[in-house]
XYZ file of C-alpha atoms in Angstrom:
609
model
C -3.282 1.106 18.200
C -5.828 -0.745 16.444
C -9.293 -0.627 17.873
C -13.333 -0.144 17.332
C -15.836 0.925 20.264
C -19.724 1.291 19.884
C -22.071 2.804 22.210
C -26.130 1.989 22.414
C -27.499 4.469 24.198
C -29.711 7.910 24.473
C -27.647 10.209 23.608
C -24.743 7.899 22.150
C -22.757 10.267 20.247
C -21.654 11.855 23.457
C -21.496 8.804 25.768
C -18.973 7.236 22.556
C -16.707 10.934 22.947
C -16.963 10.629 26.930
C -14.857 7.230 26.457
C -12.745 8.038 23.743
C -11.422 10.992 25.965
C -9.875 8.859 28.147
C -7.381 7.088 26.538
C -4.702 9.396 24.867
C -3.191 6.765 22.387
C -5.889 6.201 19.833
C -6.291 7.683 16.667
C -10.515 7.872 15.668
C -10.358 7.982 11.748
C -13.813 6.989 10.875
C -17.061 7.934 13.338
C -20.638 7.519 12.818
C -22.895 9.035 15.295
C -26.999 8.305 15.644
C -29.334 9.136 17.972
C -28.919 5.236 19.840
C -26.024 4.229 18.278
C -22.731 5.220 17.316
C -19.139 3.680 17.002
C -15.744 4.934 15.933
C -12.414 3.051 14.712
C -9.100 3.466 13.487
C -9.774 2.822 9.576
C -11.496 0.512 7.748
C -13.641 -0.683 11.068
C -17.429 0.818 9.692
C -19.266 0.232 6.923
C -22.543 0.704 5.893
C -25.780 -1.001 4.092
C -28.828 0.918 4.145
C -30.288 1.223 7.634
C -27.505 -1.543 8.808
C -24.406 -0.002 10.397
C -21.441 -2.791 10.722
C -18.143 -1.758 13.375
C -15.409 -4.214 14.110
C -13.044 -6.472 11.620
C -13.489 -9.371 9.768
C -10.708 -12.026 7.867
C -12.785 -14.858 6.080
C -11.761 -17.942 5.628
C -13.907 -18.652 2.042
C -14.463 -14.838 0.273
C -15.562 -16.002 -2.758
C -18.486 -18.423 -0.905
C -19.565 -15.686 1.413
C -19.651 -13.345 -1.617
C -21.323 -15.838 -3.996
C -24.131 -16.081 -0.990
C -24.620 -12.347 -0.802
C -25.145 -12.080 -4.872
C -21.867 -9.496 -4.909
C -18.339 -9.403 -6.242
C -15.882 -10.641 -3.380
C -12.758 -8.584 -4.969
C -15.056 -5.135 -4.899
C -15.701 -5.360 -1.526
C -13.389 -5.651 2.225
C -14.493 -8.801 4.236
C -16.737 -6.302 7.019
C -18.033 -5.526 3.857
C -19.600 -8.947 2.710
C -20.241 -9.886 6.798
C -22.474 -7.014 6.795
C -24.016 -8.061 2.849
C -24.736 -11.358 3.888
C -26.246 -10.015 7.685
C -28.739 -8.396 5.093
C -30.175 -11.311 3.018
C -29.934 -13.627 6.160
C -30.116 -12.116 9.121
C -28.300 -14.235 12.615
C -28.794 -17.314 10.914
C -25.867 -16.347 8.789
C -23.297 -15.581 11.846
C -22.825 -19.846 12.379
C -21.686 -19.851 8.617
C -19.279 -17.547 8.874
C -15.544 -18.969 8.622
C -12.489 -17.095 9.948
C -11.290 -14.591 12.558
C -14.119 -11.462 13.526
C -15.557 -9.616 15.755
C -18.110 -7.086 15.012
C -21.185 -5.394 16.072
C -24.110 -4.754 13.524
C -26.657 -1.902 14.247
C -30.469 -1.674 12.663
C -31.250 1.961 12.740
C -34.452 0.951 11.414
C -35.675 -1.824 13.937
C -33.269 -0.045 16.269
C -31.729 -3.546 17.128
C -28.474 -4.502 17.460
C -25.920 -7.947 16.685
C -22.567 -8.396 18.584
C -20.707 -11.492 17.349
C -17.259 -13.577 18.042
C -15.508 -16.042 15.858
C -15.483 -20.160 16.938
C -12.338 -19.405 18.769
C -12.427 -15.707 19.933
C -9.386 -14.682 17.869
C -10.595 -11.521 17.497
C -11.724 -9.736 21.025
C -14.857 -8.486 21.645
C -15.653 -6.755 24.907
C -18.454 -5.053 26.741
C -19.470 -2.322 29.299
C -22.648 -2.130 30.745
C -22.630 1.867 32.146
C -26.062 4.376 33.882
C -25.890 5.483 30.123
C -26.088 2.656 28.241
C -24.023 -0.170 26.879
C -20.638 -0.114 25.474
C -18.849 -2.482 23.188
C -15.026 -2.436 22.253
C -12.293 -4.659 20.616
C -10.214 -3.706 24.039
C -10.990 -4.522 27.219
C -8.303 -1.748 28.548
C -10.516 1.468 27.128
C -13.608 0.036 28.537
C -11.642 -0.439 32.358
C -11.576 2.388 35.105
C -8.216 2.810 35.972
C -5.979 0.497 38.610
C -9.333 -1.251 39.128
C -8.909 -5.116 38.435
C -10.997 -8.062 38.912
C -9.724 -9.783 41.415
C -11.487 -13.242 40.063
C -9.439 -12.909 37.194
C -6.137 -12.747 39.406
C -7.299 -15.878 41.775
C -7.447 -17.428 38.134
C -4.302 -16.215 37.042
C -2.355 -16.774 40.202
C -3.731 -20.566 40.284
C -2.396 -20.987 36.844
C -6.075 -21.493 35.449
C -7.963 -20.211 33.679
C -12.226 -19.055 33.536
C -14.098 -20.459 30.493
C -16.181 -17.406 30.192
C -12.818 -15.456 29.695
C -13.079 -12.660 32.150
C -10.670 -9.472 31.861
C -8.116 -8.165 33.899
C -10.918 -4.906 34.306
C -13.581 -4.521 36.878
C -17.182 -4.255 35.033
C -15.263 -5.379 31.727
C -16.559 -8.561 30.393
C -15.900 -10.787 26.771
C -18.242 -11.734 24.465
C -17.387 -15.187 24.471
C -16.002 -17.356 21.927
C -18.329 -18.683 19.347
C -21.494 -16.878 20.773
C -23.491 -13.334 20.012
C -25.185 -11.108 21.572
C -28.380 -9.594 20.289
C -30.117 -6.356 21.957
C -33.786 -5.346 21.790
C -35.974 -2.881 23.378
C -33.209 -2.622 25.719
C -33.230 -7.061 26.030
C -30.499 -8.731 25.968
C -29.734 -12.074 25.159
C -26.075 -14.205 24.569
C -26.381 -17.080 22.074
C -23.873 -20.060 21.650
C -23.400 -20.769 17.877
C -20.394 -22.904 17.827
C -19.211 -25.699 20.557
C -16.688 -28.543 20.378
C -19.382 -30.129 22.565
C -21.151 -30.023 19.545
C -18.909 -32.954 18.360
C -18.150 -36.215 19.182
C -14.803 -36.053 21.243
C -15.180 -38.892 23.434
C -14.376 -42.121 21.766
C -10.752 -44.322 21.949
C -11.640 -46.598 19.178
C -8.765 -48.614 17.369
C -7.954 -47.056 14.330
C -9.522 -48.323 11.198
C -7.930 -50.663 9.149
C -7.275 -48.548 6.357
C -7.269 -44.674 7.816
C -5.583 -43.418 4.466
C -8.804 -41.370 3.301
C -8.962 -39.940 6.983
C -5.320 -38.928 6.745
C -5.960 -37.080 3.117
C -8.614 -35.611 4.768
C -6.898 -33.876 7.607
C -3.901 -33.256 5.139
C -6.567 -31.487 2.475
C -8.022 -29.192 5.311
C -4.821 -28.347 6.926
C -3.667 -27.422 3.718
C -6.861 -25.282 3.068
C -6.438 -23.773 6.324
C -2.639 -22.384 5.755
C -3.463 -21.060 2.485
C -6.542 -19.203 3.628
C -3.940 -17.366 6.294
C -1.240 -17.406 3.655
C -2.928 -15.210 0.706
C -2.151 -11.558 1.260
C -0.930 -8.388 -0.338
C 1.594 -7.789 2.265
C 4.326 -9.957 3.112
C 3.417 -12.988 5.297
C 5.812 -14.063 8.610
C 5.520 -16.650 10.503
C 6.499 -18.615 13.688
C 9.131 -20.766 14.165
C 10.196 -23.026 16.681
C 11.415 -26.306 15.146
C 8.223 -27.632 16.995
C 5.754 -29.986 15.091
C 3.069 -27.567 14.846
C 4.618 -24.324 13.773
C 6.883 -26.732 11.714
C 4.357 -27.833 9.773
C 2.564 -24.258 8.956
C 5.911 -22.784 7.204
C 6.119 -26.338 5.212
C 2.630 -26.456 4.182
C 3.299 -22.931 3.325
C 6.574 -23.681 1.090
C 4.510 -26.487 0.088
C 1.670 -24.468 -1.256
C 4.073 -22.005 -2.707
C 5.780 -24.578 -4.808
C 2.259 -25.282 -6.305
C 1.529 -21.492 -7.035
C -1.498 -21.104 -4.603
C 0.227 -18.738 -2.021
C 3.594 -16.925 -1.934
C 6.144 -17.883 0.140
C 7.045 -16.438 3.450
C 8.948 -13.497 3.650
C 10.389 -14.419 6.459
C 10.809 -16.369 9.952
C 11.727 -15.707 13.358
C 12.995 -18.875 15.811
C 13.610 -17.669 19.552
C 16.861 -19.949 20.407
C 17.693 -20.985 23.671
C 21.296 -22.567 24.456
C 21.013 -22.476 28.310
C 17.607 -24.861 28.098
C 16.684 -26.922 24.948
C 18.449 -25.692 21.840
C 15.871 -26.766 19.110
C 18.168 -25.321 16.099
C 18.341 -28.532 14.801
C 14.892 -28.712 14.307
C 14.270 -25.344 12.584
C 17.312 -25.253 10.540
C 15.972 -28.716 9.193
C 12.846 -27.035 8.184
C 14.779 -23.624 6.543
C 16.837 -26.067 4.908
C 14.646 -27.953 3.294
C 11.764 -24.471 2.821
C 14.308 -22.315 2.036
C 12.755 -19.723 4.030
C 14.644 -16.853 5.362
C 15.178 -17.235 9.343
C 15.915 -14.675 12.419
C 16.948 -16.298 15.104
C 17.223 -14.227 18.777
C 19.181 -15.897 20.252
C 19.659 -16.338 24.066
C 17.208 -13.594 25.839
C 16.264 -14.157 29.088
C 13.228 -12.750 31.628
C 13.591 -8.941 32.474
C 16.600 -8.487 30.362
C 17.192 -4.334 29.979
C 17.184 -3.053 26.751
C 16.760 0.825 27.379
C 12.933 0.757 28.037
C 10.320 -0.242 30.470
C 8.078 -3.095 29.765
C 5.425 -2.465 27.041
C 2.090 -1.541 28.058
C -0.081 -4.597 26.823
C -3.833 -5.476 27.183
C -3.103 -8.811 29.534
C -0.558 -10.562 30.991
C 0.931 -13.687 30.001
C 3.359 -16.011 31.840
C 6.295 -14.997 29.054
C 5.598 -11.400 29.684
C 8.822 -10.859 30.981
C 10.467 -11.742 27.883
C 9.511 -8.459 26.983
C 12.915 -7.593 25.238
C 13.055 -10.478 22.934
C 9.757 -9.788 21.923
C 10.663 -6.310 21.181
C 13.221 -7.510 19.021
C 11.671 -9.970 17.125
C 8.213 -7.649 16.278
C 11.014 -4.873 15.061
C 12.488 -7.663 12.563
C 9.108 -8.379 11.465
C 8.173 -4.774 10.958
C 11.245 -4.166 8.986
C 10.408 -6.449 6.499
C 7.566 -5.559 5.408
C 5.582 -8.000 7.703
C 1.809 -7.347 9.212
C 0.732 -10.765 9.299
C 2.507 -13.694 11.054
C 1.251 -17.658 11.557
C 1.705 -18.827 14.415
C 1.596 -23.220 15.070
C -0.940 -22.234 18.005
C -4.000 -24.277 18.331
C -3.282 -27.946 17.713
C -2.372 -28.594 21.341
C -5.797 -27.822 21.947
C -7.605 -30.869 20.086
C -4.684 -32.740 18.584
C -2.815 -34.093 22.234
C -3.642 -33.803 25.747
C -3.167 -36.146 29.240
C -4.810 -39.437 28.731
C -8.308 -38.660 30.594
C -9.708 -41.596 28.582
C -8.691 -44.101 30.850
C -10.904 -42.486 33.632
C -13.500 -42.377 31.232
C -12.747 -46.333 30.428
C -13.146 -46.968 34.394
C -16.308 -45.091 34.167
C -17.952 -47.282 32.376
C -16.812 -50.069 34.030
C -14.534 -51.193 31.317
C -11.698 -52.157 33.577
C -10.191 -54.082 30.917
C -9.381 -51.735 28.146
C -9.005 -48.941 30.834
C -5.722 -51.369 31.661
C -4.556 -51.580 28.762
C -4.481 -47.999 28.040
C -2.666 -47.402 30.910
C -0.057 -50.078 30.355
C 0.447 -48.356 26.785
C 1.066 -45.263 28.507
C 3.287 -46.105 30.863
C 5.221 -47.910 28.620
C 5.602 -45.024 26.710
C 6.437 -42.721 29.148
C 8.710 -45.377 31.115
C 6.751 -44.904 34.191
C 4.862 -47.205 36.488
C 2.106 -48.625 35.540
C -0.204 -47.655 38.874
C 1.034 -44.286 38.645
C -0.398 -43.873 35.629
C -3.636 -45.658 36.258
C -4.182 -43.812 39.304
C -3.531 -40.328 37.966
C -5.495 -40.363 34.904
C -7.812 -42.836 35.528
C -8.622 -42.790 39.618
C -8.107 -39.315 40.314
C -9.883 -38.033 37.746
C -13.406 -39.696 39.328
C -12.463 -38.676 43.067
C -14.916 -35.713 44.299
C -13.644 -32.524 43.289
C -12.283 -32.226 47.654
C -10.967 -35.181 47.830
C -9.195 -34.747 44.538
C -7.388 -31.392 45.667
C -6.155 -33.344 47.999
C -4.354 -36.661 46.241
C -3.216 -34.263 43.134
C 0.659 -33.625 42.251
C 1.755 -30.699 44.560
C 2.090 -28.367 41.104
C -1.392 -28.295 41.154
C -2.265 -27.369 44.274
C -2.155 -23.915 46.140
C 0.736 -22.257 46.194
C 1.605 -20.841 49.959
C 2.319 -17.646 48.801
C -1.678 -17.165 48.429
C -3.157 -14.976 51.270
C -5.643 -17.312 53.044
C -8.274 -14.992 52.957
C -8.357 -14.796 49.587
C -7.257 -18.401 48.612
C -10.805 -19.103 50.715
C -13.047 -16.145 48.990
C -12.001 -16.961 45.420
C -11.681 -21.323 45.944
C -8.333 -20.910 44.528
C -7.845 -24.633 44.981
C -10.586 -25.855 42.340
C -10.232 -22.874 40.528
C -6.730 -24.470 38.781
C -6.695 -25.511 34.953
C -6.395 -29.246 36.133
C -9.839 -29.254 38.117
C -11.672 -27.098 35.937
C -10.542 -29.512 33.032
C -11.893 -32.705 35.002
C -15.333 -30.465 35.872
C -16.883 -32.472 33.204
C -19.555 -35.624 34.160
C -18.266 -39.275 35.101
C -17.563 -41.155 31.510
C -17.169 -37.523 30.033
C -13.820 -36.241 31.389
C -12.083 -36.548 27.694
C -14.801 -34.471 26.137
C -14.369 -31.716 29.089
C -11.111 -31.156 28.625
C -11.208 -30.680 24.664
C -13.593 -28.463 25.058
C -12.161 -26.582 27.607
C -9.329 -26.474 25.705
C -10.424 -26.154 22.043
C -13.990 -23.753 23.096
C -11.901 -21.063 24.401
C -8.450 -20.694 22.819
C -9.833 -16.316 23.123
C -8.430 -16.457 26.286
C -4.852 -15.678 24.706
C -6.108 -13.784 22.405
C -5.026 -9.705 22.525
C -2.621 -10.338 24.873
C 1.202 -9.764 23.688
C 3.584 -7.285 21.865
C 2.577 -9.503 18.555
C -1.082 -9.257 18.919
C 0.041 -5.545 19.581
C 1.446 -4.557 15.945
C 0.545 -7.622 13.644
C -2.385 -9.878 12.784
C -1.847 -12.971 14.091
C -3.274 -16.136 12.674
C -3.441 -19.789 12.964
C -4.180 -22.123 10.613
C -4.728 -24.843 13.125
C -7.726 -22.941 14.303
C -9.180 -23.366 10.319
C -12.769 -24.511 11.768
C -13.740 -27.368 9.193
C -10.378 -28.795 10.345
C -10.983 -28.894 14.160
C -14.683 -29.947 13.414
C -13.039 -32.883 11.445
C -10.255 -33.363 14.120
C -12.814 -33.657 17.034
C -15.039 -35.832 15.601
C -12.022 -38.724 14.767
C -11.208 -41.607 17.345
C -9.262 -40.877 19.772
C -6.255 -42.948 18.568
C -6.122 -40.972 15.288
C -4.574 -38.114 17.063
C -2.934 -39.145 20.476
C -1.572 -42.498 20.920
C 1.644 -43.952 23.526
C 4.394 -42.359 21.348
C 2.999 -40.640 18.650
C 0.806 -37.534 19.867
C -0.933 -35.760 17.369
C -0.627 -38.920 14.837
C -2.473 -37.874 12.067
C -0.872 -34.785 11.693
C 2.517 -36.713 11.296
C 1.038 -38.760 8.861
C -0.739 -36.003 6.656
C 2.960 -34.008 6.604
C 4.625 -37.012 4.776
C 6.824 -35.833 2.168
C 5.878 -31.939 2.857
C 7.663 -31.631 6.586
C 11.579 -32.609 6.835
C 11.469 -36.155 8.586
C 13.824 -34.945 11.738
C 10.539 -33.160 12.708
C 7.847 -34.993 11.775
C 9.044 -37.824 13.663
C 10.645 -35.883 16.708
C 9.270 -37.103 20.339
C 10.830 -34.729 22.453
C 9.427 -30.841 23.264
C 11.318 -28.234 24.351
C 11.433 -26.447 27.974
C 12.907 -23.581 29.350
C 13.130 -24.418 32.957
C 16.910 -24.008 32.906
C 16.034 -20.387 31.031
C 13.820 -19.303 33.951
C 16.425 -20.004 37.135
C 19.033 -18.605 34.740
C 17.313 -15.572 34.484
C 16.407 -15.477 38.538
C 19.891 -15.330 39.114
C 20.626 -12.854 36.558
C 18.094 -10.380 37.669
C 17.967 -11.788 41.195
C 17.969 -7.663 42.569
C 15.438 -6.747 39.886
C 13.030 -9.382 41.162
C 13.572 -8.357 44.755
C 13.131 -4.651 44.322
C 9.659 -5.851 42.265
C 8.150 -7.896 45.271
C 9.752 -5.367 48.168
C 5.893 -3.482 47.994
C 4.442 -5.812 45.532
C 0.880 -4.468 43.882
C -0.599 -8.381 44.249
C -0.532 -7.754 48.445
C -1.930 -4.577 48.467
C -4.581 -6.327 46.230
C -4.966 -9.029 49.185
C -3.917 -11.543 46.403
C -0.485 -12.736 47.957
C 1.937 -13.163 51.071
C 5.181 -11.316 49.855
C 7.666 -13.087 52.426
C 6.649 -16.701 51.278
C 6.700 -15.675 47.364
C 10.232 -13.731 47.686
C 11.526 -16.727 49.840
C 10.398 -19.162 46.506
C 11.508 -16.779 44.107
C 14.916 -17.284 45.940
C 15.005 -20.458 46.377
C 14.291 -21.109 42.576
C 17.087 -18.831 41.353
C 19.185 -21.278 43.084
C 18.049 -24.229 40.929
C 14.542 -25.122 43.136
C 11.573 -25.633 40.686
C 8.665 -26.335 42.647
C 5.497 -24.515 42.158
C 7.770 -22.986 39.263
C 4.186 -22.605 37.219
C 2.727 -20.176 39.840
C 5.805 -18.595 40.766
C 6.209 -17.483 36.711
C 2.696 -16.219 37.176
C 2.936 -14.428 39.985
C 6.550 -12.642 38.786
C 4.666 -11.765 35.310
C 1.366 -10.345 36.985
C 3.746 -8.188 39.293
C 5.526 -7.325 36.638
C 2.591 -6.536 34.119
C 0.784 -4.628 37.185
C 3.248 -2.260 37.610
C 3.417 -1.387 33.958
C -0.744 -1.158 34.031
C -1.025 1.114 36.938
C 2.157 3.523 36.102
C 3.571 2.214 39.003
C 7.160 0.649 36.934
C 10.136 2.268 39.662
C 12.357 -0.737 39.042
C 15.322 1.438 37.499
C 16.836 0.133 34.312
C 20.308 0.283 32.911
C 20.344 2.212 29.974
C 22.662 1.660 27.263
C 24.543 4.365 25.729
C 21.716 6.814 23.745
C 18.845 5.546 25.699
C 17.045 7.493 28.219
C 16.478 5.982 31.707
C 13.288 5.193 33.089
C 12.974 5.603 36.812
């Protein structure tokens, strides 16, 4: 269990044992205690520079630059070694400059002030605990919580199927550092800083395309291709993602890519979850093993709740594919048996590379009716819908007063009836849904909401499944000069009627097999998630007989098993929420050692009751 946790306080060396005592599973390796400060990890989390004490983890995008900067040899030294060297010449101002995946805390025993930062995109967790004794900083949330206490904000969220910006935890008095910010401590002041924003960048225009947008497609190709081998370079064998999907697609090509050109090794290996009962996508993937000639694991076929001898795992957050808990089992004990600890992932491009056509709103907004009209008929063209449904969905809608709006929306996107009144009114679960919160942004800026919304707080998923669990994740797509790049292009250089995420396309000419690169379609598993109702329709009844969520006050039961029911039987709507709601349950139990649903155990396998 991989973790760091710093306490500022008088004493601190007992306040940091006090918390360490009260979680069994982690192993302290390296301590250092002061009179105010003090922090412990699991190896390879502390280092030291004089009076400057550094806790957390660091992987930097550009060593040899950060190292060059700090006047020391990159290959003598870990990357928390050169943060902290460069924190010494430069102070904060060197935290914006920083490119990668960290989050650490920096201590002054001689100005007896302290530094807690966050990367751009809050890969790397960061969390804090404000206590009678002083304040307490950890990489995870769950050994700062008190135990079977939850924020019920955080569950409103979650049950809505949104999702807070300031990325709350599933713990009571547990709060993030956010994504791309600090916090700095001072005679016992605090302050949070924003460093990084994709406000900071233009997001907002729809401009036709230039005439000759070759340099802006080497461009993007050039720092995708820096990105992947910045991820790529290890000692230990690299793994990665698979899904025949453009995104992940294109990380294990640029990787074979790279490999072909000597810069990076190839992968040693990738895993491709297959699905024959919703969309197979094996002819997507196999095009890109084919053509890589990459080693692929395919599981094949798992479904929600499936038994395979143990409970579910015991992880920091829930997630709506929680419940895949067996094929994610599987696949991490593949990985770890070859020789992986690091796998890419194609996560992050949906975040500033496609999205719902808010433009055209934005278009009406400023009273250009015209090309607001045009982007609509594109659209609907596209998508072979009508051409008022799209006009009034993303272009009316999106201006209506946040009431009025809840109101008009598509029923997926308002409150589900399984919601206990009381609480749907005490936590405004009907604005607090990813759709509103993504049109919260000013009339004529609706575009430029939603990418941020999206791209400013990708930490939200971060530390969350059985991968993040026993691997380093890592996503090229989230290489910051690339997404600073990305932002700042028109519009129509990355979503267009029928070609979404465009200039990725056209930067993986000749490195991505064709099939893919110029594949519309993307996958579901709808037909997956009735499938697996049915299947473990007595599992899912024994889980919401006395579910956790309505002692909470979160949920009616009746109305939630009578959906539950009804979509085993082929009924999708509200099939969002529902998945929520059955993975919370499902994750609560685990949380609160409350799991009684009795599994069949396979021959050799002890049962869990």
């Amino acid at each position: 269990m991989r973790f760091f946790l710093c306490a500022l306080g008088h004493p601190a060396g007992p306040m940091l044992s006090t918390w360490l005592s009260r979680s069994s599973d982690v192993e302290v390796r390296e301590r250092y205690d002061g009179n105010d400060f003090a922090c412990a990890g699991d190896g390879g989390r502390i280092t030291r520079l004089g009076p400057l004490v550094a806790c957390g983890e660091a992987r930097l995008d550009d060593r040899d630059a950060v190292a060059a900067w700090a006047g020391v040899r990159a290959a003598d030294l870990t990357d928390l070694d050169l943060v902290l060297r460069v924190f010494a010449r430069a102070g904060v101002s060197s935290i914006p400059r920083l490119l990668g995946d960290f989050a650490f805390v920096i201590w002054n025993a001689r100005t007896r002030t302290l530094v807690a930062a966050r990367d751009a995109f809050g890969i790397r967790t960061l969390f804090r605990r404000h206590t009678r004794q002083g304040l307490l900083l950890c990489s995870r949330a769950s050994l700062l919580a008190d135990q079977w206490t939850f924020d019920l904000g955080y569950l409103a969220d979650y049950l809505s199927a949104g999702s807070d910006p300031s990325e709350p935890t599933p713990y009571a008095g547990v709060s993030s550092i956010a994504s791309g910010a600090m916090l700095e401590v001072s005679d016992q002041r605090s302050r949070d800083t924003t460093y990084w924003s994709p406000s900071m960048f233009d997001s907002t225009a729809y401009e036709p395309p230039p005439d000759d947008p070759v340099a802006l497609v080497r461009r993007f190709r050039e720092l995708f291709l820096r990105g992947v081998e910045a991820r790529a370079v290890d000692a230990c064998p690299v793994w990665s993602q698979l899904s025949g999907g453009l995104d992940s697609s294109s990380v294990v090509s640029a990787v074979a890519h790279l490999a072909r050109e000597g810069r990076v090794a190839p992968v040693a290996g990738t895993v491709t979850f297959v699905d024959t009962v919703a969309d197979d996508e094996r002819e997507y993937s196999d095009a890109v093993v084919k053509e890589c000639g990459v080693p692929n694991v395919q599981m094949t076929d798992y479904w929600m709740w499936q038994d395979d001898g143990l409970p579910p795992p015991l992880t920091e957050a829930p997630t709506d594919n929680y419940a895949f808990y067996a094929r994610d089992r599987r696949s991490c004990a593949v990985i770890a048996a070859g020789g992986g600890r690091v796998l890419l992932t194609g996560q992050g491009g949906d975040q500033y590379l496609s999205g719902p056509p808010f433009h055209i709103a934005d278009e009406l907004a400023r009273g250009r009716c015209r090309a607001a009209a045009r982007l609509a008929l594109d659209w609907a063209v596209d998508g072979r819908v009508s051409f008022w449904s799209v006009l009034g969905k993303h272009g009316v809608v999106p201006l209506l007063p946040a009431v009025l709006r809840s109101r008009v929306v598509d029923s997926h996107f308002r409150t589900p009836p399984w919601i206990a009144r009381r609480f749907a009114r005490g936590f405004d679960i009907a604005r607090r849904h990813g759709y509103h919160r993504m049109l919260a942004g000013p009339r004529g800026g609706k575009l430029a909401a939603l990418l941020a919304y999206e791209t400013g707080h990708f930490g939200r998923y971060s530390n969350v499944t059985l991968f993040h669990e026993l691997f380093e994740l890592r996503h090229p797509f989230l290489h910051r000069p690339l997404v600073e790049f990305s932002l700042a292009l028109p519009l129509a250089l990355r979503a267009r009627p029928g070609a979404q995420k465009w200039i990725l396309r056209e930067a993986m000419r000749g490195i991505l097999a064709e099939r893919v690169r110029t594949r519309r379609s993307k996958g579901a598993i709808d037909s997956r998630i009735v499938w697996s109702l049915d299947r473990e329709r007595a599992l899912v009844r024994e889980l919401l007989r006395e579910p956790i969520l309505a002692d909470l006050g979160c949920i009616e039961p009746a109305p939630l098993r009578a959906t539950a029911e009804a979509a085993s039987r082929g009924a999708l709507l509200h099939v969002v929420p529902l998945m929520a709601a059955l993975s919370l349950e499902t994750w609560l139990r685990v949380r609160t050692s409350n799991w009684t649903v009795r599994v069949r155990a396979p021959s050799g396998a002890r049962q869990i009751a």
